[in-house]
Coordinates of N, CA and C in Angstrom, one line a residue:
K22 N 3.0 19.8 -2.7 CA 3.0 18.4 -3.2 C 2.0 17.7 -2.6
G23 N 0.6 18.0 -2.5 CA -0.2 17.3 -2.1 C -0.6 15.7 -2.5
F24 N -1.4 15.4 -1.3 CA -1.7 13.9 -1.9 C -2.8 13.5 -0.9
A25 N -3.5 12.2 -1.0 CA -4.6 11.8 -0.2 C -4.2 10.2 -0.5
L26 N -3.5 9.5 0.7 CA -3.4 8.2 0.4 C -3.9 7.3 1.6
N27 N -4.2 6.1 1.6 CA -4.9 5.3 2.2 C -3.8 4.7 3.3
G28 N -4.1 5.1 4.6 CA -3.3 4.5 5.7 C -3.7 3.2 6.3
V29 N -2.7 2.4 6.9 CA -2.7 1.2 7.6 C -3.9 1.4 8.8
D30 N -3.9 2.5 9.3 CA -5.0 2.9 10.5 C -6.5 3.0 9.7
G31 N -6.8 2.7 8.4 CA -7.9 2.8 7.7 C -8.4 3.9 7.4
K32 N -7.6 5.1 7.6 CA -7.9 6.5 7.1 C -7.2 7.1 5.9
T33 N -7.8 8.1 5.3 CA -7.0 8.5 4.3 C -6.3 9.8 4.8
C34 N -4.9 9.7 4.4 CA -3.9 10.9 5.0 C -3.4 11.8 3.9
S35 N -3.4 13.0 4.2 CA -3.0 14.0 3.4 C -1.4 14.6 3.9
L36 N -0.9 15.4 3.2 CA 0.1 16.2 3.8 C -0.2 17.2 5.0
A37 N -1.7 18.0 4.9 CA -2.2 18.8 5.7 C -2.3 18.0 7.0
D38 N -2.5 16.8 6.8 CA -2.9 16.0 8.3 C -2.0 15.6 9.1
V39 N -0.5 15.8 8.5 CA 0.6 15.3 9.2 C 1.8 16.4 9.4
R40 N 1.3 17.8 8.8 CA 2.0 18.9 8.7 C 2.3 19.5 10.1
G41 N 3.9 19.6 10.4 CA 3.9 20.0 11.9 C 4.2 21.5 11.9
P42 N 4.0 22.4 12.9 CA 4.1 23.7 13.0 C 5.6 24.1 12.6
K43 N 6.5 23.4 12.8 CA 7.9 23.7 12.4 C 8.3 23.0 11.2
G44 N 7.7 22.1 10.5 CA 8.1 21.5 9.4 C 7.5 19.8 9.1
T45 N 7.7 19.2 8.2 CA 7.2 18.0 7.8 C 8.2 17.1 7.2
L46 N 8.3 15.8 7.6 CA 9.4 14.7 7.2 C 8.5 13.8 6.5
V47 N 8.7 13.6 5.1 CA 8.1 12.5 4.1 C 9.2 11.6 4.0
V48 N 9.0 10.4 4.2 CA 9.7 9.3 4.4 C 9.1 8.2 3.5
F49 N 10.0 7.9 2.3 CA 9.5 6.8 1.5 C 10.1 5.6 2.3
I50 N 9.5 4.5 2.6 CA 10.0 3.1 3.0 C 8.9 2.2 2.6
C51 N 9.6 0.7 2.7 CA 8.7 -0.2 2.5 C 9.2 -1.4 3.5
N52 N 8.4 -2.4 3.3 CA 8.7 -3.6 4.3 C 9.7 -4.6 4.0
H53 N 10.1 -4.7 2.7 CA 11.0 -5.9 2.5 C 12.6 -5.3 2.4
C54 N 12.8 -4.2 2.2 CA 14.0 -3.7 2.1 C 15.0 -3.7 3.2
P55 N 16.2 -4.5 3.1 CA 17.0 -4.5 4.2 C 17.5 -3.6 4.9
Y56 N 17.5 -2.3 4.0 CA 18.0 -0.8 4.5 C 17.0 -0.5 5.6
V57 N 15.8 -0.6 5.2 CA 14.4 -0.3 5.8 C 14.6 -1.0 7.1
K58 N 14.5 -2.5 7.0 CA 14.5 -3.0 8.1 C 15.8 -3.0 9.4
A59 N 16.9 -2.7 8.8 CA 18.1 -2.4 9.5 C 17.9 -0.9 10.4
S60 N 17.2 0.1 9.9 CA 17.1 1.2 10.4 C 16.0 1.6 11.1
I61 N 14.8 0.9 10.7 CA 13.5 1.3 11.0 C 13.2 1.7 12.4
G62 N 13.9 1.0 13.6 CA 13.7 1.3 14.7 C 14.4 2.6 15.3
R63 N 15.5 3.0 14.4 CA 16.1 4.4 14.5 C 15.2 5.3 14.0
I64 N 14.2 5.0 12.7 CA 13.4 6.0 12.1 C 12.3 6.3 13.1
V65 N 11.7 5.1 13.7 CA 10.6 5.5 14.8 C 11.1 6.3 15.8
A66 N 12.3 6.1 16.2 CA 12.9 6.8 17.3 C 12.9 8.3 17.0
E67 N 13.5 8.6 16.1 CA 13.5 9.8 15.2 C 12.4 10.7 15.2
A68 N 11.2 10.1 14.6 CA 10.2 10.6 14.4 C 9.3 11.0 15.7
K69 N 9.8 10.2 16.9 CA 9.2 10.6 18.3 C 9.8 11.8 18.6
A70 N 11.0 11.8 18.4 CA 11.9 13.1 19.0 C 11.6 14.4 18.1
L71 N 11.4 14.1 16.8 CA 11.1 15.2 16.1 C 9.7 15.7 16.1
R72 N 8.7 14.9 16.4 CA 7.3 15.5 16.7 C 7.6 16.2 18.0
E73 N 8.4 16.3 18.9 CA 8.5 16.9 20.1 C 9.0 18.4 19.6
I74 N 9.7 18.7 18.6 CA 10.2 19.9 18.3 C 9.4 20.3 17.2
G75 N 8.2 19.7 17.0 CA 7.3 20.3 16.0 C 7.4 19.9 14.6
I76 N 8.0 18.7 14.4 CA 8.3 18.2 13.0 C 7.2 17.2 12.9
G77 N 6.1 17.2 11.9 CA 5.3 15.9 11.7 C 5.9 15.0 10.8
M78 N 5.6 13.8 10.7 CA 6.1 13.0 9.9 C 5.0 12.0 9.1
I79 N 5.0 11.5 8.2 CA 4.5 10.6 7.2 C 5.5 9.5 6.7
A80 N 5.1 8.2 6.6 CA 5.8 7.2 5.9 C 4.7 6.5 4.7
I81 N 5.4 6.6 3.4 CA 4.8 6.4 2.2 C 5.6 5.1 1.9
M82 N 4.9 4.0 1.2 CA 5.2 2.8 0.8 C 5.0 3.1 -0.8
P83 N 5.9 3.2 -1.7 CA 5.7 3.3 -3.2 C 5.9 1.9 -4.0
N84 N 6.5 0.9 -3.3 CA 6.7 -0.3 -4.2 C 5.6 -0.8 -4.9
D85 N 5.6 -1.7 -6.1 CA 4.8 -2.5 -6.7 C 4.3 -3.5 -5.6
A86 N 3.3 -3.5 -4.9 CA 3.2 -4.8 -4.0 C 2.7 -5.9 -4.7
E87 N 2.1 -5.8 -5.6 CA 1.4 -7.0 -6.6 C 3.0 -7.8 -6.8
V88 N 4.1 -7.5 -7.3 CA 5.5 -8.1 -7.4 C 6.0 -8.5 -6.1
Y89 N 6.1 -7.5 -5.3 CA 7.0 -7.5 -4.2 C 5.7 -7.7 -2.8
R90 N 5.2 -8.9 -2.4 CA 4.3 -9.3 -1.8 C 4.5 -9.0 -0.2
E91 N 5.7 -8.9 -0.2 CA 6.0 -8.5 1.5 C 5.4 -6.9 1.6
D92 N 5.4 -6.3 0.7 CA 5.0 -4.9 0.7 C 3.7 -4.7 0.5
S93 N 2.8 -5.7 0.6 CA 1.4 -5.6 0.5 C 0.7 -4.8 1.7
F94 N -0.3 -4.2 1.4 CA -1.2 -3.3 2.4 C -1.2 -4.1 3.8
D95 N -1.6 -5.4 3.6 CA -1.6 -6.2 4.9 C -0.4 -6.4 5.7
N96 N 0.7 -6.6 4.7 CA 1.9 -6.5 5.6 C 2.5 -5.2 6.1
M97 N 1.9 -4.1 5.6 CA 2.3 -2.7 6.0 C 1.8 -2.5 7.3
K98 N 0.6 -2.9 7.2 CA -0.2 -3.0 8.8 C 0.6 -3.8 9.7
A99 N 1.3 -5.0 9.6 CA 1.9 -5.6 10.5 C 3.1 -5.1 10.9
F100 N 3.8 -4.4 9.7 CA 5.1 -3.7 10.0 C 5.1 -2.5 10.7
A101 N 4.0 -1.9 10.5 CA 3.6 -0.8 11.3 C 3.6 -1.1 13.0
A102 N 2.5 -2.0 13.1 CA 2.3 -2.5 14.4 C 3.5 -3.2 15.2
K103 N 4.3 -3.8 14.5 CA 5.5 -4.6 15.0 C 6.4 -3.6 15.5
H104 N 6.8 -2.4 14.5 CA 7.5 -1.4 14.9 C 7.1 -0.3 15.5
G105 N 6.0 -0.4 16.1 CA 5.5 0.7 17.1 C 5.4 2.1 16.4
F106 N 4.7 2.2 15.0 CA 4.8 3.4 14.2 C 3.8 4.3 15.1
T107 N 4.2 5.7 15.5 CA 3.5 6.7 15.8 C 3.1 7.8 15.0
F108 N 3.1 7.3 13.6 CA 3.2 8.4 12.7 C 2.2 7.7 11.4
P109 N 1.7 8.2 10.6 CA 0.8 7.5 9.5 C 1.7 6.7 8.6
Y110 N 1.3 5.5 8.0 CA 2.0 4.6 7.1 C 0.9 4.4 6.0
V111 N 1.3 4.9 4.9 CA 0.2 4.9 3.7 C 1.0 4.1 2.5
I112 N -0.1 3.9 1.6 CA 0.3 3.2 0.3 C 0.0 4.1 -0.9
D113 N 1.3 4.2 -1.7 CA 1.2 5.1 -2.9 C 0.9 4.0 -4.0
E114 N -0.2 3.7 -4.2 CA -0.4 2.5 -5.1 C -0.4 2.8 -6.6
T115 N -0.5 4.2 -6.9 CA -0.5 4.6 -8.5 C 1.1 4.9 -8.6
Q116 N 1.7 5.1 -7.4 CA 3.3 5.7 -7.5 C 3.5 7.1 -8.1
E117 N 2.4 7.5 -7.9 CA 2.4 9.0 -8.5 C 2.9 10.0 -7.4
V118 N 2.7 9.7 -6.3 CA 3.5 10.7 -5.1 C 4.9 10.4 -5.5
A119 N 5.3 9.1 -5.3 CA 6.9 9.0 -5.3 C 7.5 9.5 -6.4
R120 N 6.8 9.4 -7.8 CA 7.3 10.2 -9.0 C 7.3 11.8 -8.9
T121 N 6.3 12.2 -8.1 CA 6.1 13.6 -7.9 C 7.4 14.2 -7.0
Y122 N 7.8 13.4 -6.1 CA 8.7 13.7 -5.3 C 10.1 13.5 -5.6
G123 N 10.3 12.5 -6.6 CA 11.5 12.2 -7.1 C 12.2 11.4 -6.5
A124 N 11.3 10.3 -5.4 CA 12.0 9.4 -4.6 C 12.7 8.3 -5.4
Q125 N 14.1 8.0 -5.0 CA 14.8 7.0 -5.5 C 14.9 5.8 -5.1
C126 N 14.8 5.9 -3.6 CA 15.1 4.4 -2.7 C 14.3 4.5 -1.5
T127 N 14.6 3.3 -1.0 CA 14.0 3.2 0.3 C 14.9 2.9 1.4
P128 N 15.2 3.6 2.3 CA 14.5 4.9 2.8 C 14.6 6.0 2.1
D129 N 14.2 6.9 1.8 CA 14.1 8.1 1.0 C 13.8 9.4 1.9
F130 N 14.3 10.4 2.4 CA 13.9 11.1 3.4 C 13.8 12.7 2.9
F131 N 12.7 13.3 2.8 CA 12.4 14.7 2.3 C 11.8 15.5 3.6
G132 N 12.7 16.3 3.9 CA 12.5 17.4 5.2 C 12.1 18.7 4.5
F133 N 10.9 19.1 4.7 CA 10.4 20.4 4.5 C 10.2 21.5 5.7
N134 N 10.3 22.8 5.5 CA 10.1 23.6 6.4 C 8.7 24.0 6.7
A135 N 8.5 24.9 7.6 CA 7.1 25.2 7.7 C 6.1 25.7 6.4
Q136 N 7.0 26.2 5.5 CA 6.5 26.8 4.5 C 6.1 25.6 3.1
D137 N 6.6 24.5 3.6 CA 6.7 23.5 2.6 C 7.8 23.4 1.5
E138 N 8.6 23.9 2.2 CA 10.0 24.1 1.0 C 11.1 23.1 1.5
L139 N 11.3 22.3 0.5 CA 12.5 21.2 0.6 C 13.7 21.7 1.1
Q140 N 14.0 21.5 2.5 CA 15.2 21.6 3.0 C 16.4 20.6 3.3
Y141 N 15.8 19.3 3.2 CA 16.7 18.3 3.7 C 16.5 17.2 2.7
R142 N 17.2 16.4 2.1 CA 17.2 15.2 1.4 C 18.3 14.5 1.5
G143 N 18.5 13.8 2.5 CA 19.7 13.2 2.8 C 19.5 11.8 3.6
R144 N 20.6 11.5 4.4 CA 20.3 10.2 5.0 C 20.0 10.3 6.5
L145 N 19.5 9.1 7.1 CA 19.1 9.0 8.4 C 20.3 9.4 9.4
D146 N 21.6 8.7 9.1 CA 22.7 8.7 10.0 C 23.8 7.9 9.2
A147 N 24.7 8.0 9.8 CA 26.2 7.2 9.4 C 26.1 5.8 9.4
S148 N 25.1 5.3 9.9 CA 24.9 3.7 9.8 C 24.6 3.4 8.4
R149 N 24.9 2.1 8.0 CA 24.2 1.7 6.8 C 23.2 0.4 7.2
M150 N 23.7 -0.7 7.0 CA 23.1 -1.9 7.4 C 23.3 -2.2 8.7
T151 N 24.5 -2.1 9.3 CA 24.6 -2.0 10.7 C 24.9 -0.8 11.4
P152 N 24.3 -0.8 12.6 CA 24.3 0.5 13.3 C 25.7 0.7 13.9
V153 N 26.1 2.0 13.7 CA 27.5 2.4 14.2 C 27.2 3.1 15.3
A154 N 28.0 2.9 16.3 CA 28.0 3.7 17.7 C 28.3 5.0 17.6
N155 N 27.4 5.9 18.2 CA 27.7 7.2 18.2 C 27.6 7.8 16.8
A156 N 26.8 7.0 15.8 CA 26.9 7.5 14.3 C 26.2 9.0 14.4
H157 N 26.8 9.7 13.5 CA 26.3 11.3 13.4 C 24.9 11.1 12.8
R158 N 24.0 11.8 13.5 CA 22.3 11.7 13.1 C 22.0 12.8 12.2
D159 N 22.6 12.7 11.1 CA 22.3 13.7 10.0 C 20.9 14.2 9.9
L160 N 20.0 13.3 9.7 CA 18.4 13.4 9.7 C 18.2 14.3 10.9
S161 N 18.3 14.0 12.1 CA 18.0 14.4 13.4 C 18.6 16.0 13.5
E162 N 19.8 16.2 13.2 CA 20.4 17.3 13.1 C 19.9 18.5 12.2
A163 N 19.5 17.9 11.0 CA 19.1 18.7 10.0 C 17.6 19.1 10.2
M164 N 16.9 18.2 10.7 CA 15.8 18.8 11.0 C 15.3 19.6 12.1
K165 N 16.4 19.4 13.0 CA 16.4 20.6 14.1 C 16.8 22.1 13.8
Q166 N 17.6 21.9 12.8 CA 18.1 23.4 12.2 C 16.8 23.7 11.4
V167 N 16.1 23.0 10.9 CA 14.9 23.4 10.0 C 14.0 24.0 11.0
A168 N 13.6 23.1 12.2 CA 12.6 23.7 13.0 C 13.1 25.1 13.7
E169 N 14.3 25.2 13.9 CA 14.8 26.4 14.3 C 15.2 27.7 13.4
T170 N 15.6 27.3 12.1 CA 15.8 28.4 11.3 C 15.0 28.5 10.0
G171 N 14.6 27.2 9.7 CA 13.5 27.3 8.4 C 14.6 26.8 7.3
H172 N 15.6 26.5 7.4 CA 16.7 26.2 6.6 C 17.5 24.8 6.8
G173 N 17.6 24.0 5.8 CA 18.5 22.8 6.0 C 19.9 23.2 6.1
P174 N 20.8 22.2 6.2 CA 22.4 22.4 6.3 C 22.8 22.4 4.8
A175 N 23.7 23.1 4.5 CA 24.3 23.1 3.3 C 24.8 21.8 2.7
E176 N 25.5 21.1 3.6 CA 26.0 19.8 2.9 C 25.1 18.7 3.4
Q177 N 24.7 17.7 2.6 CA 23.7 16.7 2.9 C 24.4 15.3 2.0
I178 N 24.3 14.3 2.6 CA 24.7 13.1 2.0 C 23.4 12.2 1.9
P179 N 23.2 11.8 0.5 CA 22.4 11.2 0.0 C 22.0 9.8 0.8
S180 N 20.6 9.4 0.9 CA 20.4 8.2 1.5 C 20.8 6.9 0.6
M181 N 21.1 6.0 1.4 CA 21.3 4.7 0.6 C 20.1 3.6 0.8
G182 N 19.8 2.8 0.0 CA 18.6 1.7 0.2 C 18.5 1.1 -1.2
C183 N 17.4 0.3 -1.2 CA 16.8 -0.3 -2.2 C 16.2 0.6 -3.1
S184 N 16.4 0.2 -4.4 CA 15.7 1.2 -5.6 C 14.2 0.8 -5.3
I185 N 13.5 1.9 -5.9 CA 12.0 2.0 -5.6 C 11.7 0.8 -6.9
K186 N 10.5 0.1 -6.4 CA 10.2 -0.9 -7.3 C 9.1 -0.6 -8.1
W187 N 9.4 -0.1 -9.2 CA 8.4 0.7 -9.9 C 7.6 -0.3 -10.8
K188 N 6.2 0.1 -11.2 CA 5.4 -0.7 -11.9 C 5.8 -0.8 -13.4
D189 N 5.7 -1.6 -14.3 CA 6.2 -1.9 -15.5 C 5.1 -0.4 -16.4

């Protein structure tokens, strides 16, 4: 599922650019969604931890930024800077990548093994809008398993969030 999308760092980014030796995490997020806002600190922290075990990550903004101005490219730059992104944040202007992946909401997580086989399509953790103390870290545990075995868990709980804002 290749792509070449413009990043907030001024570079074009592809899957090959972010692929980790043990796997890759593709996350669909946006700037305005309350679910993303509530979890972005945890997403950034997980990205750092996953990189240490060989999992690369990219965040893709799929929404119609013409209608949802908070999701504009300039606002993406500010959002990434504010939250200290250590991974590429790119815009899917045509929404083709989101459609190809079958993304449904923000945040939506797609965890692949080293062979680019989808192994995880679940939630970040047991928290929703409010962080839950000692919440089970579904994404972290799943991607650790992928890094170690190449396979994700049999049981996966779907992510919850805002629907993707498709163009007409």
